[in-house]
Amino acid sequence: MAGYFPGLSLGETLEQFLDRMVRPDTRYLVSCKEVIDTVVRLIHKHPSYNIKEVIKGGSLGKGTGVKAHSDVDLLVVLNDFRNVDDLRNNMPKILSSFRDYLLAAVNTKTGIRIQITKSPTPFTLQFKVCCAEDRDWFEVDLLPVIDVLDPSNVRRSLQIVYDRMEEECYNRDYYAKCVARQQVEFVKFVPARVKDLIRLIKYWNYNEEVGLSSFCIELLVIHIWKQKGSPNNFKLPPMIQDVSELIAFFDETTITFDNYYNPDNYVTKNGLKPPYILDPANPFHDAAPHKRVKGDYSRIHERGRSLRESVGAQAQMGSRLFGDVQYSSGSDEYDHIKSKSGKLLQLARDIKEKEYVGAVSNVNCPDLSPSSDEDDDNYSRSIKTATTEKRSGLWTALGVGAVLTGGLLAGLASASTMTFFKGMLPGETLEKFLDREVRPDTKFLSDCSQVIDTVVRLIHHNPTYQVNQVIKGGSLGKGTAVREHSDVDLLVVLNTFRDVQHLAENMEQVLSNFREYLTTAVAKTSNIAISMKGQTPFTLQFDLCCGNEWFDVDLLPIVDVWSTWFLCLAGGVGSTYSTMESKPHLRKYYAKSLAKLQVEFVKPIPARVKDLIRLLKYWKYTERVDLTSYCIELMVIYVWRENGKQNNFTMKQMMTKVVDLLASFNNVRITFNDHFTPSYYINQLNKKPPYVMDPANPYHDVASDPKWSFSTMSRDFHRLESEGRQLQRKLQGLPEESSCVIS
C-alpha cells in the first residue's frame, strides 16, 4: 500500500498511517482544549464588551485537524452592537481592545502563553497560544461577530441576511463572518470516518503542495460522501479514488449544497462558471482556489491524477494478490477467517497451474493465525513458504489445502451463525451491526444538533441571568449516544452567583425561571417542540422534539468551580474538593458543577472507543442490566487506557476485557488520577470493592448506582455478573451458562 501518501510505509494500513502520521494525538488534543477553554473564559471576562457566546471553529473546532497543521477560530458573539454597520464602524477598536486585553490577561497564573503573530486583518485578530508546560503552539483567529439570526427560524433569517449581502456589497465580508457558525456546524457533525478521509486529503495537500484550502477539501469530501448516500462507515480507498477523480478534473468541478439556500439562484446571480464550490453557508463565497492558482489548475490536476493512479494501481495489485479475499471493515474477529480461506483457494489455483513434474517451490501459503483489524489489507506482513517435492508433493499440497480450506469454511459456517447481541444477524460484522442498529443515524444527529443549538441560543437570551456558557453533556454531548436512547445535559454556567452556596440558596427560583422562560420562548419558534417533565432539586427536565423523535434534556444551572484564574483568587478544582470535604451538605450541588469535567473526560476519546461504549450500552438496554451509562463509559475508558490508549484496536478483543470486568464486578477497583489522588479518598471514605470512582468527583462512586438489595442488605451485583458471564461466553464461542455446567 506504499505510494498512496508521502510517508506511508510498505505494509502499513491506512488506519495505522492515520494513527501514526495524520491524526493529532490525544494528549495534544486534550492540551489544546484546556488552552482554548482558558482563552474562552478570559474572553468572557473582557471588561469592555458583553459576550454572548464564543463558538469554536477551525480544524480543531470542527474535528478535522491534521498533525502539525491545527488551528482554531474563535467566533466571539458580541451583544454590544445593533447591526453590521455598527460592528464594522467599531471593528478596529474592538480588535485593538482584545489584543491589549489578552496580552495583559494571559500571565503565569493562567498556565498558558500567547504570541501575537500578525497585524490584525479588517475582521480578525491572529495569534498563537500554547500550554506553558508542553509548548505545543497552535494558531488562533479571533473574529468578533454579532448574532444576525433568529434562533426560532434560522433558514428564514439566513435568507434575510443573504438579501442584505446582495444589496450591501460593502458589508458582505462582515456578514460572512457572522454566518461562520453554519460553516462550522456543516463540517463538525459529519461522522468520524468522513473526518478521517478529510484528514488524509489535507495531509496529502500539505505534503504535495497541491494548493487547495482546508475548507475546499472539507467540502469536496463531504460532497462525495453525500453523493454516496451519507454512509457512517465505508472503505477509505474507493472514496479516496472518487475524491482524487474530482481533483484530477478540478476545472470542471461544480459543487453546491442546498442546506441553507437554493444554490441555482446564486450560481445564476453571481454568473459562476466552472470550477466553483459554493460555501454551504455563504452563497457569495466560492471555496475554489481561484486567487491562489490564478486560473492555472495544471498543478492541481497533475497531483490529482497522480493520487488517482496510485490508488488505482494499488487496487489492481490487491485484486491480483488476494483473489477471492473478502475485505472486512476491521471490526469483526471472524473476518480474517473469510480472507484466509480466500487465500487458500488462491493457493490451490496457484499450485494447480504448476503443470510440470519437477519440484514445486516458493508457493505463498497464508498465515492462518487471528489477524488484527486490518491485516487483510496487508498480505505481505505474514507469509509462510511451502516447499514440496516432485509430483507427490504437489498432490500433498493440494490435499492439505483442500482440508484446510474445507475446515476453515466449516468453521466459518459455524462462526457465522454466532451473534453477541440481541438483534444481531447471523454472520453480521460488528461494524455493520453498529451501523444498522446501534449508532444514531447522521440525519438524527444533525437535526438534534440544530435543535439543541437553538435552545442554547435561547438560554443565552434569558433576560434574568447572565449566562457565561452552556456546556453540552449527556450521550449526545459526549458522542456516545445509542439509537433510541439519546439524551443531552445542558450545563448552564451562571455568572449571577458568587459560589455554590449562593446558587444552592436560589436554585428553586432559578429552575422555575428557566422553566417558564423556555416554555414561552420555544413556543415562538417554528422548528422545535418542548415538553416539560419535572424537576429535581438540581435539574430542570424536559423533552425536545427532533423531527418525529423526542429526546431527554436535563438543564443544570451551575457555577465555575474548576478555574484557577477567576479574579486571580480561585484555587481551581483542588480547592473545590477541599470545600466538598469540609461541607458535605453541599456535595451534591458541587457534583453538578463538576459535571463539566465528566464531559471533558469522555468527549475527546477516539471514535472507536466510543463505538465500544455504544455496543455495551446497547447490551445494557436490551438485556436490562442494572448499570448506568456513565459506569460503562468509565469501565471502557479504564480498559482502553490500561491497554495503551490505542486509537485502533480489535473490537472483540477489547470488548472481552471489559466484559471480563463485568463478569466479576464484585471485585472491581477502578480509579483515575486526572484531577485528584484516588488513594487519599479511598482511605478517607474507607472504600471496599467494588468501586468505580468518578474521575471528576472523588465523592461519587459510580459502582454504587445499581440498586440496593434489601434481602442481603448490600449492593447486589449478582444479575449484573450473570449477564456479564453470558456475554463473556458468547465472545468465547461457548454455549450459554444455562446449557452447561461450569466447574
XYZ file of C-alpha atoms in Angstrom:
743
model
C 0.000 0.000 0.000
C 3.039 2.282 -0.054
C 2.626 5.144 -2.505
C -0.823 6.392 -1.505
C 0.598 9.250 0.555
C 4.073 10.572 1.435
C 5.378 8.711 4.483
C 3.076 5.683 4.143
C 5.238 2.626 4.825
C 5.187 -0.627 2.893
C 2.699 -2.976 4.537
C 1.155 -0.234 6.673
C -2.639 0.034 6.721
C -4.377 3.367 6.254
C -5.706 3.121 9.818
C -2.182 2.672 11.183
C -0.936 5.506 8.983
C -3.711 7.803 10.217
C -2.768 6.975 13.772
C 0.983 7.399 13.249
C 1.204 10.387 10.917
C -2.114 12.142 10.357
C -4.395 12.428 13.391
C -3.255 14.752 16.197
C -2.531 12.577 19.228
C -4.916 12.513 22.184
C -2.513 14.259 24.571
C -2.109 17.164 22.160
C -5.880 17.495 21.662
C -6.534 17.483 25.409
C -3.799 20.093 25.938
C -5.228 22.274 23.143
C -8.707 22.008 24.589
C -7.533 23.146 28.010
C -5.706 26.102 26.465
C -8.677 27.072 24.272
C -11.096 26.821 27.202
C -8.847 29.109 29.244
C -8.772 31.665 26.421
C -12.559 31.432 26.046
C -13.044 32.079 29.773
C -10.762 35.106 29.525
C -12.742 36.399 26.545
C -15.971 36.109 28.536
C -14.379 38.289 31.241
C -13.461 41.155 28.882
C -14.416 44.293 30.865
C -15.468 46.396 27.864
C -17.785 44.046 25.963
C -20.831 41.923 26.712
C -20.006 38.483 25.311
C -22.997 36.359 24.369
C -21.031 33.217 23.440
C -17.803 32.011 21.856
C -18.095 29.479 19.018
C -15.081 27.247 18.304
C -14.260 26.668 14.636
C -11.161 25.971 12.580
C -9.775 22.452 12.215
C -9.685 21.869 15.990
C -13.236 23.141 16.480
C -14.598 21.084 13.582
C -12.572 17.959 14.425
C -10.582 17.814 11.164
C -7.133 18.783 12.476
C -4.009 17.188 10.997
C -0.848 16.582 12.982
C 1.352 19.731 12.887
C -1.398 21.611 10.993
C -4.027 22.509 13.609
C -5.784 25.820 14.162
C -8.869 27.212 15.838
C -11.257 30.063 15.024
C -12.991 31.761 17.953
C -16.196 33.466 16.812
C -16.875 35.960 19.606
C -20.575 36.874 19.529
C -20.992 40.409 20.938
C -24.210 41.871 22.352
C -22.914 45.473 22.186
C -23.719 46.331 18.561
C -27.095 46.926 16.921
C -26.256 45.802 13.401
C -23.425 45.010 10.999
C -22.871 48.704 10.201
C -22.290 49.363 13.884
C -19.932 46.361 14.104
C -17.974 47.453 11.011
C -17.502 51.007 12.276
C -16.174 49.760 15.624
C -14.116 46.812 14.348
C -10.636 48.424 14.552
C -11.313 49.468 18.151
C -12.670 46.007 19.050
C -9.638 44.168 17.645
C -7.218 46.554 19.346
C -9.051 46.175 22.657
C -8.971 42.354 22.518
C -5.291 42.426 21.552
C -4.321 44.561 24.561
C -6.660 42.713 26.930
C -5.434 39.203 26.042
C -1.773 40.188 26.224
C -2.383 41.560 29.730
C -4.735 38.794 30.915
C -2.594 35.832 29.812
C 0.052 35.553 32.511
C 1.776 32.860 34.529
C -1.344 32.256 36.612
C -3.321 31.119 33.562
C -0.840 28.374 32.664
C -0.715 29.394 29.003
C 1.337 31.629 26.718
C 0.272 33.937 23.917
C 2.074 35.463 20.961
C 0.501 37.961 18.559
C 1.652 36.694 15.160
C 0.380 39.226 12.617
C -1.214 42.629 12.335
C -4.981 42.257 12.563
C -6.917 41.893 9.317
C -10.015 44.081 8.900
C -12.031 41.285 10.552
C -9.654 39.145 12.605
C -7.124 39.170 15.457
C -4.495 36.493 14.793
C -2.279 34.994 17.491
C -0.649 31.796 18.732
C -1.211 30.151 22.112
C 0.314 27.198 23.900
C 0.310 25.415 27.225
C 3.242 26.686 29.310
C 4.226 23.084 30.137
C 4.268 21.308 26.764
C 4.845 24.349 24.491
C 2.723 22.998 21.628
C 1.848 26.226 19.810
C -1.197 26.476 17.557
C -2.778 29.320 15.626
C -5.928 31.165 16.688
C -8.101 33.573 14.712
C -10.427 35.685 16.880
C -13.402 37.003 14.887
C -15.796 39.481 16.546
C -19.310 38.899 15.184
C -22.912 39.662 16.068
C -25.917 37.345 16.131
C -27.762 38.055 12.890
C -30.078 35.038 13.073
C -33.403 34.396 14.731
C -32.994 31.070 16.574
C -36.680 30.300 16.077
C -36.356 30.291 12.265
C -32.743 30.011 11.141
C -33.371 29.380 7.429
C -35.715 32.346 7.037
C -33.388 34.718 8.891
C -30.448 33.445 6.819
C -32.342 34.367 3.651
C -32.801 37.894 5.040
C -29.036 38.036 5.658
C -28.324 36.829 2.098
C -30.626 39.511 0.692
C -28.723 42.153 2.653
C -25.392 40.722 1.488
C -26.614 41.104 -2.088
C -27.692 44.721 -1.501
C -24.832 45.834 0.769
C -21.667 44.689 -1.005
C -19.563 46.808 1.375
C -20.857 44.721 4.331
C -20.682 41.341 2.616
C -17.455 40.194 4.321
C -18.760 41.223 7.742
C -21.981 39.281 7.239
C -19.876 36.314 6.061
C -18.098 36.161 9.422
C -21.461 36.333 11.214
C -22.717 33.183 9.428
C -19.472 31.278 10.030
C -21.321 29.301 12.722
C -23.203 27.500 9.932
C -19.884 26.671 8.211
C -18.614 25.091 11.435
C -21.800 23.093 12.003
C -21.844 21.857 8.391
C -18.496 20.099 8.903
C -18.483 19.415 12.639
C -21.299 16.867 12.649
C -20.188 14.554 9.833
C -19.174 11.052 11.050
C -15.657 10.350 12.306
C -14.883 8.237 9.222
C -15.579 11.221 6.947
C -13.290 13.379 9.101
C -10.517 10.810 8.733
C -10.920 10.959 4.949
C -10.742 14.762 5.166
C -7.573 14.469 7.257
C -5.925 12.149 4.702
C -6.661 14.512 1.806
C -5.498 17.502 3.875
C -2.269 15.644 4.732
C -1.723 14.901 1.035
C -2.489 18.555 0.170
C 0.095 19.854 2.662
C 2.834 17.417 1.667
C 2.300 17.626 -2.097
C 1.722 21.413 -2.004
C -1.410 20.975 -4.112
C -2.812 24.439 -3.412
C -6.316 23.673 -2.065
C -7.636 25.357 1.073
C -8.647 23.189 4.032
C -12.257 24.331 3.709
C -12.241 23.460 -0.006
C -11.061 19.917 0.856
C -13.727 19.561 3.542
C -16.422 20.495 1.028
C -15.002 18.212 -1.704
C -15.019 15.215 0.645
C -18.465 15.943 2.093
C -19.837 16.342 -1.461
C -18.532 12.888 -2.439
C -19.757 11.365 0.831
C -23.257 12.792 0.321
C -23.321 11.517 -3.267
C -22.604 8.017 -1.899
C -25.657 8.152 0.397
C -24.009 9.648 3.525
C -22.884 6.273 4.991
C -21.485 6.204 8.537
C -18.998 3.533 7.540
C -17.170 2.970 4.259
C -13.865 1.730 2.865
C -11.361 4.529 2.522
C -9.522 3.576 -0.735
C -12.568 3.734 -3.078
C -13.646 7.025 -1.521
C -10.101 8.420 -1.878
C -10.218 7.439 -5.544
C -13.515 9.300 -6.009
C -12.089 12.444 -4.380
C -8.886 12.221 -6.443
C -11.015 11.879 -9.599
C -12.680 15.206 -8.790
C -9.323 16.849 -8.160
C -7.825 15.398 -11.361
C -10.516 17.252 -13.346
C -10.857 20.172 -10.964
C -11.506 22.792 -13.647
C -14.803 21.005 -14.431
C -15.980 20.955 -10.806
C -19.404 22.379 -9.918
C -20.332 21.710 -6.281
C -23.255 23.219 -4.393
C -25.259 22.412 -1.255
C -28.878 23.263 -0.507
C -28.828 23.167 3.310
C -29.488 26.888 3.766
C -30.387 28.356 0.342
C -31.293 27.489 -3.247
C -27.860 27.333 -4.950
C -29.228 27.634 -8.512
C -30.336 31.203 -7.773
C -26.851 32.286 -6.751
C -24.988 30.413 -9.486
C -27.056 32.490 -11.933
C -26.873 35.770 -9.967
C -23.110 35.518 -9.494
C -22.514 34.391 -13.102
C -20.474 31.405 -11.896
C -18.579 29.250 -14.381
C -16.722 26.025 -13.564
C -14.881 25.415 -11.415
C -16.861 26.522 -8.373
C -17.520 25.128 -4.894
C -20.219 27.208 -3.242
C -19.874 27.677 0.518
C -22.957 25.969 2.042
C -23.409 28.876 4.499
C -22.480 31.803 2.227
C -23.752 31.878 -1.381
C -21.321 34.698 -2.217
C -18.227 32.664 -1.307
C -16.663 30.299 -3.824
C -14.229 27.979 -1.983
C -12.381 27.021 -5.196
C -8.777 28.365 -5.098
C -9.132 30.949 -7.898
C -6.822 33.588 -6.415
C -4.183 31.082 -5.379
C -3.832 29.422 -8.791
C -4.711 32.467 -10.942
C -6.573 30.365 -13.470
C -3.865 27.703 -13.843
C -5.133 24.405 -12.420
C -2.448 22.259 -14.029
C -0.629 21.511 -10.765
C -3.886 20.543 -9.029
C -4.803 18.315 -11.996
C -1.370 16.672 -12.079
C -1.372 15.942 -8.328
C -4.950 14.636 -8.510
C -4.121 12.293 -11.396
C -1.053 11.049 -9.549
C -3.104 10.190 -6.447
C -5.853 8.604 -8.563
C -3.370 6.428 -10.476
C -1.592 5.404 -7.281
C -4.848 4.305 -5.653
C -5.929 2.528 -8.840
C -2.603 0.675 -9.116
C -2.838 -0.454 -5.513
C -6.398 -1.679 -6.063
C -5.267 -3.767 -9.071
C -2.321 -5.161 -7.123
C -4.654 -6.040 -4.266
C -7.008 -7.938 -6.592
C -4.137 -9.952 -8.078
C -2.679 -10.809 -4.682
C -5.872 -11.608 -2.883
C -8.059 -13.318 -5.461
C -11.274 -14.156 -3.580
C -10.481 -12.182 -0.435
C -13.480 -10.576 1.203
C -12.216 -7.344 2.737
C -13.514 -6.626 6.204
C -14.323 -3.377 7.967
C -11.869 -4.426 10.608
C -14.421 -4.789 13.358
C -15.298 -8.487 13.480
C -12.903 -11.155 14.695
C -14.247 -13.670 12.148
C -13.499 -11.601 9.066
C -9.912 -12.893 8.990
C -11.235 -16.452 8.508
C -13.053 -15.395 5.324
C -9.960 -13.756 3.932
C -7.650 -16.629 4.898
C -9.963 -19.128 3.211
C -9.835 -16.942 0.132
C -6.042 -17.079 0.222
C -6.146 -20.873 0.439
C -8.438 -21.076 -2.576
C -5.976 -18.883 -4.447
C -3.136 -21.115 -3.209
C -4.908 -24.151 -4.652
C -5.210 -22.369 -8.006
C -1.523 -21.368 -7.929
C -0.430 -24.969 -7.324
C -2.842 -26.351 -9.893
C -1.261 -24.122 -12.530
C 2.119 -25.868 -11.971
C 1.708 -28.458 -14.733
C 5.286 -29.626 -14.752
C 6.679 -32.719 -12.998
C 9.539 -31.010 -11.149
C 9.559 -29.551 -7.691
C 7.006 -27.004 -6.686
C 8.795 -24.341 -4.699
C 8.168 -20.994 -3.073
C 4.387 -21.178 -3.134
C 2.995 -18.452 -0.911
C 0.968 -20.020 1.903
C -1.034 -17.678 4.130
C -0.667 -17.366 7.873
C -3.903 -18.596 9.457
C -3.462 -17.019 12.869
C -6.097 -14.480 14.024
C -5.471 -11.116 12.473
C -5.557 -7.602 13.784
C -8.145 -5.170 12.476
C -6.707 -4.580 9.042
C -4.236 -7.422 8.490
C -6.269 -8.440 5.462
C -5.107 -5.248 3.751
C -1.526 -6.335 4.362
C -0.909 -9.771 2.917
C 2.836 -9.324 2.838
C 3.041 -8.987 6.627
C 2.687 -12.688 7.437
C 3.607 -15.177 4.711
C 4.961 -18.675 5.105
C 6.722 -20.576 2.342
C 5.641 -24.076 1.461
C 8.094 -26.297 -0.437
C 7.011 -29.618 -1.867
C 8.948 -32.297 -3.679
C 8.072 -33.920 -7.019
C 4.555 -34.704 -8.178
C 3.598 -36.422 -4.908
C 4.438 -33.206 -3.087
C 2.122 -31.332 -5.433
C -0.850 -33.560 -4.589
C 0.008 -33.467 -0.917
C -0.073 -29.685 -1.000
C -3.377 -29.728 -2.851
C -4.805 -32.182 -0.324
C -3.657 -30.154 2.657
C -5.006 -27.000 1.048
C -8.355 -28.661 0.451
C -8.541 -29.959 4.006
C -7.570 -26.611 5.480
C -9.947 -24.750 3.215
C -12.787 -27.143 3.998
C -12.079 -26.930 7.707
C -11.941 -23.171 7.606
C -15.146 -22.925 5.626
C -16.852 -25.246 8.089
C -15.525 -23.125 10.947
C -16.700 -20.048 9.151
C -20.186 -21.501 8.737
C -20.278 -22.217 12.473
C -18.885 -18.807 13.379
C -21.229 -17.000 11.024
C -24.267 -18.235 12.983
C -22.935 -16.788 16.239
C -24.275 -13.465 17.485
C -23.241 -11.494 20.547
C -26.203 -9.139 20.934
C -29.952 -9.204 20.535
C -30.918 -8.069 17.060
C -27.553 -9.028 15.536
C -27.914 -11.085 12.358
C -26.015 -14.359 11.802
C -22.750 -13.600 10.006
C -23.133 -9.848 10.533
C -19.941 -7.992 11.420
C -19.832 -5.761 14.477
C -19.261 -2.751 12.210
C -22.390 -3.466 10.165
C -24.358 -4.124 13.340
C -23.184 -0.816 14.799
C -24.281 0.982 11.661
C -27.641 -0.781 11.366
C -28.787 -0.948 14.988
C -26.579 0.916 17.439
C -25.300 4.293 16.222
C -27.854 7.082 15.806
C -28.144 7.912 12.110
C -26.425 11.002 10.747
C -29.635 12.888 9.964
C -30.932 12.427 13.511
C -27.650 13.725 14.958
C -27.648 16.699 12.594
C -31.284 17.533 13.398
C -30.637 17.144 17.137
C -27.639 19.443 16.901
C -29.730 22.170 15.285
C -32.485 21.800 17.899
C -30.005 21.858 20.787
C -28.182 24.862 19.354
C -31.480 26.720 19.087
C -32.244 26.020 22.750
C -28.704 27.030 23.757
C -29.130 30.364 21.985
C -32.453 30.862 23.762
C -30.785 30.117 27.105
C -28.163 32.785 26.377
C -31.030 35.229 25.777
C -32.630 34.681 29.214
C -33.012 38.269 30.480
C -32.879 37.347 34.178
C -29.455 35.681 34.371
C -26.007 36.324 32.945
C -25.019 33.093 31.199
C -21.261 32.519 30.860
C -21.500 29.419 28.666
C -23.635 26.348 28.039
C -21.747 23.029 28.064
C -23.341 20.112 26.215
C -23.135 16.790 28.027
C -25.144 13.584 28.145
C -24.752 10.921 25.476
C -25.315 13.382 22.604
C -22.862 15.910 24.024
C -20.178 13.295 24.710
C -20.711 11.407 21.431
C -21.700 8.052 22.998
C -25.406 8.002 22.113
C -27.196 4.772 21.193
C -30.125 4.724 18.771
C -33.420 5.421 20.582
C -31.526 6.083 23.815
C -30.208 9.612 23.318
C -30.113 12.401 25.870
C -28.339 15.686 26.463
C -27.326 17.596 29.590
C -27.121 21.372 29.281
C -24.758 22.687 31.961
C -25.659 26.374 32.205
C -22.728 28.252 33.775
C -24.130 31.336 35.507
C -22.130 34.448 36.388
C -25.004 35.714 38.534
C -23.996 33.749 41.653
C -20.854 34.119 43.747
C -20.365 30.441 44.598
C -22.125 27.101 45.025
C -23.647 28.152 48.361
C -25.200 31.236 46.730
C -26.547 29.142 43.834
C -27.947 26.477 46.192
C -29.881 29.135 48.115
C -31.526 30.328 44.874
C -31.760 27.050 42.929
C -35.525 26.578 43.162
C -36.120 30.095 41.817
C -33.550 29.597 39.028
C -35.162 26.345 37.861
C -38.653 27.863 37.982
C -37.472 30.862 35.952
C -35.888 28.703 33.230
C -38.989 26.502 33.108
C -41.298 29.450 32.420
C -38.845 31.229 30.112
C -38.131 28.205 27.878
C -41.809 27.205 27.650
C -42.623 30.694 26.347
C -39.524 31.134 24.164
C -39.750 27.738 22.446
C -43.456 28.292 21.698
C -42.393 31.220 19.495
C -40.102 29.037 17.385
C -41.333 27.214 14.303
C -38.977 24.243 14.148
C -38.901 22.660 17.623
C -41.287 21.495 20.327
C -40.746 21.155 24.066
C -42.483 19.090 26.742
C -41.712 19.829 30.392
C -41.403 16.697 32.554
C -40.462 17.925 36.006
C -37.532 18.984 38.110
C -35.229 17.653 40.826
C -33.564 19.875 43.453
C -30.742 20.441 40.920
C -32.197 19.889 37.442
C -34.940 21.011 35.063
C -36.081 18.027 32.990
C -37.832 18.260 29.627
C -38.101 16.586 26.223
C -37.245 18.164 22.870
C -38.621 17.012 19.531
C -36.181 16.328 16.715
C -38.120 15.530 13.527
C -40.515 12.833 14.777
C -38.229 11.691 17.603
C -38.118 13.054 21.138
C -35.018 13.036 23.339
C -34.418 13.800 27.013
C -32.804 17.034 28.176
C -31.565 17.892 31.664
C -30.802 21.571 32.281
C -28.409 22.027 35.207
C -27.612 25.542 36.488
C -24.020 25.544 37.754
C -21.178 27.898 38.656
C -17.490 27.792 37.705
C -15.735 25.652 40.341
C -12.816 24.498 38.196
C -10.945 27.614 37.035
C -7.630 28.616 38.586
C -7.711 32.165 37.296
C -11.064 33.545 38.480
C -10.320 37.017 39.937
C -6.797 35.633 40.429
C -8.113 34.144 43.697
C -9.752 30.825 42.858
C -7.804 27.688 43.738
C -9.269 25.579 40.958
C -10.660 22.078 41.284
C -8.305 21.183 44.166
C -9.848 23.938 46.240
C -13.299 22.651 45.284
C -12.502 19.161 46.597
C -11.300 20.663 49.889
C -14.570 22.599 50.246
C -16.568 19.434 49.482
C -14.650 17.671 52.257
C -15.463 20.379 54.813
C -19.072 20.999 53.637
C -20.659 17.613 52.930
C -24.160 19.163 52.794
C -23.146 20.955 49.552
C -21.509 17.974 47.827
C -24.457 17.240 45.541
C -24.510 20.851 44.344
C -20.757 20.787 43.751
C -21.189 17.469 41.911
C -23.393 19.135 39.296
C -20.847 21.908 38.744
C -18.117 19.279 38.341
C -20.121 17.609 35.543
C -18.122 19.742 33.082
C -15.050 17.642 33.927
C -17.062 14.440 33.381
C -17.957 15.597 29.867
C -14.353 16.546 29.096
C -13.147 13.155 30.343
C -15.298 11.203 27.856
C -15.737 13.552 24.883
C -12.134 13.608 23.469
C -11.613 9.809 23.363
C -11.264 8.223 19.884
C -14.344 7.262 17.858
C -13.535 3.551 18.108
C -13.619 3.680 21.908
C -16.994 5.414 21.706
C -18.279 2.626 19.444
C -17.247 0.056 22.054
C -19.107 2.126 24.664
C -22.164 2.163 22.387
C -22.106 -1.629 21.953
C -22.015 -2.223 25.701
C -24.688 0.421 26.304
C -26.854 -1.353 23.704
C -26.263 -4.617 25.592
C -27.247 -2.893 28.872
C -30.510 -1.602 27.369
C -31.538 -4.815 25.589
C -30.607 -7.121 28.497
C -31.926 -4.646 31.085
C -28.691 -4.719 33.018
C -28.742 -2.522 36.129
C -25.703 -0.418 35.268
C -25.526 3.298 34.466
C -24.312 4.556 31.106
C -21.617 6.592 32.855
C -20.325 3.463 34.606
C -19.998 1.716 31.224
C -18.157 4.734 29.812
C -15.675 4.709 32.697
C -15.084 0.949 32.557
C -14.394 1.035 28.817
C -12.072 4.041 29.139
C -10.257 2.357 32.024
C -9.618 -0.811 29.961
C -8.628 1.271 26.912
C -6.117 3.248 28.995
C -4.730 0.089 30.600
C -4.087 -1.275 27.095
C -2.038 1.664 25.838
C -4.713 4.126 24.665
C -4.721 2.757 21.114
C -6.758 4.712 18.562
C -7.294 1.474 16.659
C -7.833 -1.951 18.178
C -9.675 -5.211 17.591
C -13.194 -4.561 18.861
C -13.872 -8.089 20.070
C -10.610 -8.352 21.999
C -11.107 -5.034 23.805
C -14.750 -5.838 24.492
C -13.755 -9.175 26.001
C -11.502 -7.382 28.507
C -14.324 -5.066 29.577
C -16.779 -7.975 29.834
C -14.278 -9.868 31.996
C -14.605 -6.991 34.490
C -18.402 -7.117 34.287
C -18.417 -10.879 34.906
C -16.519 -10.374 38.180
C -17.894 -6.928 39.028
C -17.871 -7.553 42.763
C -14.054 -7.334 42.696
C -13.730 -4.226 40.515
C -11.397 -1.428 41.669
C -11.323 1.394 39.110
C -9.836 4.818 39.762
C -8.388 7.701 37.725
C -5.828 10.277 38.844
C -6.605 13.044 36.341
C -7.839 15.533 38.967
C -7.161 14.034 42.414
C -5.185 11.322 44.225
C -7.577 8.343 44.499
C -5.811 6.624 47.427
C -6.483 9.622 49.697
C -10.270 9.345 49.219
C -10.295 5.528 49.271
C -8.746 5.692 52.743
C -10.837 8.657 53.890
C -14.116 7.051 52.809
C -12.981 3.514 53.785
C -14.000 2.210 50.372
C -14.257 -1.526 49.709
C -14.640 -3.215 46.307
C -16.412 -2.901 44.047
C -15.855 0.755 43.274
C -15.619 2.835 40.101
C -14.565 6.295 41.185
C -15.822 9.240 39.146
C -12.683 10.921 37.691
C -14.292 14.344 38.279
C -15.755 13.800 41.752
C -13.958 11.752 44.441
C -17.180 11.507 46.475
C -19.095 9.775 43.688
C -18.720 6.006 43.380
C -20.353 5.117 40.057
C -20.475 1.437 41.052
C -22.866 2.301 43.884
C -25.540 3.444 41.443
C -27.081 -0.056 40.882
C -29.986 -0.982 43.137
C -29.651 -1.913 46.775
C -30.693 -5.433 47.764
C -32.915 -5.466 50.820
C -32.638 -9.247 51.098
C -28.863 -9.132 51.627
C -28.708 -5.510 52.879
C -25.860 -4.819 50.465
C -25.289 -3.779 46.888
C -26.386 -6.735 44.788
C -24.432 -7.333 41.582
C -25.496 -10.956 41.092
C -27.626 -10.358 37.987
C -25.048 -7.981 36.504
C -22.309 -10.591 36.886
C -24.588 -13.320 35.492
C -25.373 -11.281 32.374
C -21.670 -10.446 32.087
C -20.767 -14.141 32.130
C -23.355 -14.882 29.456
C -21.832 -12.256 27.155
C -18.354 -13.484 28.098
C -19.198 -16.987 26.922
C -20.701 -15.710 23.665
C -17.489 -13.828 22.952
C -15.513 -17.003 23.669
C -17.746 -19.021 21.320
C -19.123 -21.210 24.153
C -22.731 -22.212 24.935
C -24.614 -20.053 27.401
C -24.475 -20.914 31.095
C -27.979 -22.330 31.173
C -26.931 -25.202 28.871
C -23.668 -26.232 30.501
C -22.062 -26.904 33.863
C -19.226 -24.616 34.882
C -16.646 -26.215 37.103
